[in-house]
Amino acid sequence: RKEVEQDPGPFNVPEGATVAFNCTYSNSASQSFFWYRQDCRKEPKLLMSVYSSGNEDGRFTAQLNRASQYISLLIRDSKLSDSATYLCVVLHSGGGADGLTFGKGTHLIIQP
Amino acid sequence: NAGVTQTPKFRILKIGQSMTLQCAQDMNHNYMYWYRQDPGMGLKLIYYSVGAGITDKGEVPNGYNVSRSTTEDFPLRLELAAPSQTSVYFCASSQTGTGGYYGYTFGSGTRLTVV
């Protein structure tokens, strides 16, 4: 069974702090990795793809560690608006349109 | 640009009733999907379609049916609703089968309660 595991949290973090959370995946041949953001009672939205070399988008940095089979998301200078659930999404090797597995999400609460 | 539109947003069904969840996208995406999300759980794929006239089962297809007569529309049919089908249903579409650079575009969801 292809698993994607995340710490459900919640992570309670003061505004302005840096927060990081990881996601582990079980299939070593997984191809692609993504972070989605889901606000309460809303639909998921793509936050960023995770590239092998790591990538940064403003305050957000995503890293991939294939040897240990995890991806990470780092949020710097956190804002109140960053409060959301962050979903780790993994595309399995050979997976096509049915190859994505969604993690259960990590709940982040930014406190003023 | 509307993106992915789902209707209805909320619905309460009685056990044994049937209904169709509507999904339409205006991005000319070939790939469309139906997911369900239960509290505290990851999204589970119910059915997907790689183009008009082509559908396939996902991880949890039992109790559901789909059709894809046009590129734009991908309705999900629930026959004989059961309490286990109480969930939030998301329709999504994508330019490529894996989402690619732009990922999946999700509709706003349908909250279904079966009583």
Tab-separated table of C-alpha atoms in Angstrom:
chain	number	residue	atom	x	y	z
A	1	ARG	CA	0.000	0.000	0.000
A	2	LYS	CA	1.369	3.378	-0.955
A	3	GLU	CA	1.410	5.608	2.102
A	4	VAL	CA	1.954	9.279	2.668
A	5	GLU	CA	2.299	10.231	6.315
A	6	GLN	CA	2.049	13.629	7.924
A	7	ASP	CA	1.963	14.864	11.499
A	8	PRO	CA	-1.630	16.107	11.835
A	9	GLY	CA	-0.657	18.800	14.359
A	10	PRO	CA	-1.938	21.291	15.148
A	11	PHE	CA	1.233	23.326	15.046
A	12	ASN	CA	0.616	26.488	17.055
A	13	VAL	CA	3.169	29.090	16.004
A	14	PRO	CA	3.484	32.794	16.891
A	15	GLU	CA	3.256	35.256	14.056
A	16	GLY	CA	6.651	36.010	12.549
A	17	ALA	CA	8.171	32.688	13.536
A	18	THR	CA	9.589	30.047	11.237
A	19	VAL	CA	7.853	26.699	11.080
A	20	ALA	CA	8.714	23.508	9.263
A	21	PHE	CA	6.978	20.196	8.842
A	22	ASN	CA	7.744	17.003	7.025
A	23	CYS	CA	5.931	14.364	5.072
A	24	THR	CA	7.203	10.818	4.612
A	25	TYR	CA	6.339	8.527	1.734
A	26	SER	CA	6.673	4.780	1.480
A	27	ASN	CA	7.250	4.202	-2.227
A	28	SER	CA	10.916	4.799	-3.002
A	29	ALA	CA	10.122	5.064	-6.731
A	30	SER	CA	7.746	7.992	-6.271
A	31	GLN	CA	8.205	10.532	-9.001
A	32	SER	CA	6.728	13.872	-8.108
A	33	PHE	CA	5.828	15.731	-4.973
A	34	PHE	CA	3.591	18.656	-4.177
A	35	TRP	CA	2.347	20.757	-1.304
A	36	TYR	CA	-1.270	21.859	-1.371
A	37	ARG	CA	-2.908	24.284	1.012
A	38	GLN	CA	-6.463	23.785	2.253
A	39	ASP	CA	-8.284	26.446	4.232
A	40	CYS	CA	-11.049	25.430	6.604
A	41	ARG	CA	-14.077	24.170	4.670
A	42	LYS	CA	-12.469	25.106	1.349
A	43	GLU	CA	-10.947	23.245	-1.544
A	44	PRO	CA	-7.246	22.347	-1.760
A	45	LYS	CA	-5.067	24.665	-3.809
A	46	LEU	CA	-1.589	24.009	-5.153
A	47	LEU	CA	1.022	25.769	-3.037
A	48	MET	CA	4.144	24.515	-4.757
A	49	SER	CA	5.735	21.599	-6.484
A	50	VAL	CA	8.799	20.053	-4.865
A	51	TYR	CA	11.827	19.674	-7.088
A	52	SER	CA	14.819	17.440	-6.475
A	53	SER	CA	17.074	20.436	-5.984
A	54	GLY	CA	14.671	22.103	-3.620
A	55	ASN	CA	12.758	25.233	-4.456
A	56	GLU	CA	11.732	28.476	-2.901
A	57	ASP	CA	8.738	30.718	-3.452
A	58	GLY	CA	8.860	33.830	-1.342
A	59	ARG	CA	8.618	32.780	2.301
A	60	PHE	CA	8.082	29.138	1.413
A	61	THR	CA	10.823	26.590	0.833
A	62	ALA	CA	10.265	22.982	-0.160
A	63	GLN	CA	12.903	20.277	0.055
A	64	LEU	CA	13.055	16.666	-1.075
A	65	ASN	CA	15.177	14.018	0.614
A	66	ARG	CA	14.996	10.890	-1.527
A	67	ALA	CA	17.409	8.896	0.630
A	68	SER	CA	15.189	9.251	3.681
A	69	GLN	CA	11.971	9.464	1.663
A	70	TYR	CA	10.543	12.670	2.963
A	71	ILE	CA	9.674	16.122	1.762
A	72	SER	CA	9.582	19.226	3.900
A	73	LEU	CA	7.939	22.624	3.868
A	74	LEU	CA	9.491	25.608	5.611
A	75	ILE	CA	7.558	28.809	6.169
A	76	ARG	CA	9.528	31.868	7.235
A	77	ASP	CA	8.134	35.030	8.825
A	78	SER	CA	4.770	33.349	9.253
A	79	LYS	CA	1.611	35.396	8.766
A	80	LEU	CA	-1.839	34.972	10.269
A	81	SER	CA	-3.033	34.168	6.753
A	82	ASP	CA	-0.750	31.123	6.657
A	83	SER	CA	-3.129	29.355	9.043
A	84	ALA	CA	-4.419	26.392	7.070
A	85	THR	CA	-3.974	22.676	6.563
A	86	TYR	CA	-1.021	21.720	4.372
A	87	LEU	CA	-1.442	18.586	2.305
A	88	CYS	CA	1.487	16.540	1.084
A	89	VAL	CA	0.800	14.932	-2.291
A	90	VAL	CA	2.923	12.240	-3.920
A	91	LEU	CA	2.833	10.831	-7.440
A	92	HIS	CA	3.843	7.200	-7.467
A	93	SER	CA	6.101	5.636	-10.024
A	94	GLY	CA	4.168	4.636	-13.104
A	95	GLY	CA	1.194	6.476	-11.792
A	96	GLY	CA	-0.958	8.273	-14.257
A	97	ALA	CA	-4.122	10.128	-13.575
A	98	ASP	CA	-4.844	7.817	-10.635
A	99	GLY	CA	-1.331	7.896	-9.266
A	100	LEU	CA	-1.586	10.719	-6.756
A	101	THR	CA	-1.818	10.007	-3.044
A	102	PHE	CA	-2.845	12.779	-0.676
A	103	GLY	CA	-1.642	12.924	2.892
A	104	LYS	CA	-4.117	13.687	5.661
A	105	GLY	CA	-2.601	17.108	6.164
A	106	THR	CA	-0.797	19.124	8.828
A	107	HIS	CA	-2.879	21.758	10.567
A	108	LEU	CA	-1.036	25.027	11.138
A	109	ILE	CA	-2.331	27.806	13.376
A	110	ILE	CA	-0.500	31.122	13.397
A	111	GLN	CA	-1.195	33.031	16.591
A	112	PRO	CA	-1.035	36.829	16.913
B	1	ASN	CA	-12.725	32.403	-15.621
B	2	ALA	CA	-14.922	30.182	-13.477
B	3	GLY	CA	-12.510	27.222	-13.216
B	4	VAL	CA	-14.286	24.195	-11.754
B	5	THR	CA	-17.897	24.638	-10.696
B	6	GLN	CA	-19.663	22.161	-8.452
B	7	THR	CA	-23.326	22.032	-7.554
B	8	PRO	CA	-24.968	21.722	-5.120
B	9	LYS	CA	-22.794	23.047	-2.279
B	10	PHE	CA	-24.790	21.246	0.395
B	11	ARG	CA	-27.258	18.387	0.347
B	12	ILE	CA	-28.989	16.132	2.855
B	13	LEU	CA	-30.151	12.778	1.518
B	14	LYS	CA	-32.163	10.067	3.108
B	15	ILE	CA	-30.855	6.515	3.055
B	16	GLY	CA	-31.704	4.880	-0.244
B	17	GLN	CA	-32.198	8.108	-2.180
B	18	SER	CA	-30.173	8.926	-5.276
B	19	MET	CA	-28.634	12.127	-6.517
B	20	THR	CA	-26.204	13.533	-9.048
B	21	LEU	CA	-23.378	15.858	-8.113
B	22	GLN	CA	-22.623	18.188	-10.981
B	23	CYS	CA	-19.147	19.299	-12.027
B	24	ALA	CA	-18.193	21.551	-14.919
B	25	GLN	CA	-14.882	23.109	-15.942
B	26	ASP	CA	-14.182	25.786	-18.508
B	27	MET	CA	-10.421	25.349	-18.870
B	28	ASN	CA	-10.598	22.733	-21.629
B	29	HIS	CA	-8.845	20.218	-19.391
B	30	ASN	CA	-8.937	16.629	-20.552
B	31	TYR	CA	-8.447	15.160	-17.088
B	32	MET	CA	-11.172	15.289	-14.479
B	33	TYR	CA	-11.515	13.628	-11.088
B	34	TRP	CA	-13.892	13.029	-8.235
B	35	TYR	CA	-12.517	12.811	-4.707
B	36	ARG	CA	-14.127	12.412	-1.330
B	37	GLN	CA	-12.680	13.788	1.876
B	38	ASP	CA	-13.748	12.424	5.231
B	39	PRO	CA	-12.867	14.301	8.457
B	40	GLY	CA	-9.209	13.925	9.317
B	41	MET	CA	-8.541	11.828	6.229
B	42	GLY	CA	-6.730	12.360	2.982
B	43	LEU	CA	-8.601	12.794	-0.273
B	44	LYS	CA	-9.624	9.489	-1.821
B	45	LEU	CA	-10.083	9.129	-5.571
B	46	ILE	CA	-13.510	7.834	-6.561
B	47	TYR	CA	-13.434	8.030	-10.355
B	48	TYR	CA	-11.448	9.835	-12.977
B	49	SER	CA	-11.603	10.566	-16.672
B	50	VAL	CA	-8.834	11.174	-19.184
B	51	GLY	CA	-11.148	12.579	-21.818
B	52	ALA	CA	-14.691	12.645	-23.116
B	53	GLY	CA	-16.137	9.160	-23.256
B	54	ILE	CA	-13.428	7.623	-21.067
B	55	THR	CA	-13.798	6.960	-17.352
B	56	ASP	CA	-12.063	4.701	-14.877
B	57	LYS	CA	-12.358	3.647	-11.258
B	58	GLY	CA	-10.225	5.106	-8.542
B	59	GLU	CA	-9.570	3.817	-5.041
B	60	VAL	CA	-13.154	3.960	-3.671
B	61	PRO	CA	-15.654	3.610	-6.553
B	62	ASN	CA	-18.307	1.416	-4.906
B	63	GLY	CA	-21.698	3.083	-4.703
B	64	TYR	CA	-20.901	5.664	-7.356
B	65	ASN	CA	-21.100	6.058	-11.117
B	66	VAL	CA	-19.818	8.668	-13.525
B	67	SER	CA	-20.143	9.682	-17.129
B	68	ARG	CA	-18.160	12.016	-19.357
B	69	SER	CA	-20.133	12.913	-22.448
B	70	THR	CA	-18.360	16.244	-22.964
B	71	THR	CA	-14.966	17.680	-22.078
B	72	GLU	CA	-16.601	20.194	-19.759
B	73	ASP	CA	-18.886	18.039	-17.613
B	74	PHE	CA	-18.195	15.156	-15.263
B	75	PRO	CA	-21.231	14.321	-13.100
B	76	LEU	CA	-21.058	11.866	-10.196
B	77	ARG	CA	-24.094	9.716	-9.516
B	78	LEU	CA	-24.896	8.254	-6.108
B	79	GLU	CA	-27.339	5.377	-6.204
B	80	LEU	CA	-28.996	4.133	-3.027
B	81	ALA	CA	-27.282	6.563	-0.674
B	82	ALA	CA	-25.816	5.121	2.521
B	83	PRO	CA	-24.559	6.843	5.711
B	84	SER	CA	-21.002	5.818	4.739
B	85	GLN	CA	-21.280	8.212	1.805
B	86	THR	CA	-21.547	11.190	4.123
B	87	SER	CA	-18.525	13.215	3.106
B	88	VAL	CA	-17.242	16.260	1.279
B	89	TYR	CA	-16.938	15.639	-2.440
B	90	PHE	CA	-14.456	17.527	-4.581
B	91	CYS	CA	-14.310	17.580	-8.326
B	92	ALA	CA	-11.000	18.531	-9.910
B	93	SER	CA	-9.477	18.952	-13.325
B	94	SER	CA	-5.968	19.154	-14.683
B	95	GLN	CA	-4.105	19.899	-17.866
B	96	THR	CA	-2.036	16.724	-17.559
B	97	GLY	CA	-2.698	13.433	-15.835
B	98	THR	CA	-0.348	14.178	-12.989
B	99	GLY	CA	-1.268	17.784	-12.486
B	100	GLY	CA	2.031	19.042	-13.741
B	101	TYR	CA	3.230	22.557	-13.124
B	102	TYR	CA	-0.225	23.949	-12.477
B	103	GLY	CA	-1.466	21.096	-10.350
B	104	TYR	CA	-5.074	20.211	-9.973
B	105	THR	CA	-7.846	22.817	-9.937
B	106	PHE	CA	-10.513	21.849	-7.443
B	107	GLY	CA	-14.118	22.878	-7.231
B	108	SER	CA	-15.417	24.325	-3.969
B	109	GLY	CA	-16.894	21.021	-2.887
B	110	THR	CA	-20.264	19.468	-2.098
B	111	ARG	CA	-21.034	18.662	1.533
B	112	LEU	CA	-23.281	15.621	1.552
B	113	THR	CA	-25.004	14.164	4.594
B	114	VAL	CA	-26.912	10.887	4.383
B	115	VAL	CA	-29.367	10.318	7.220
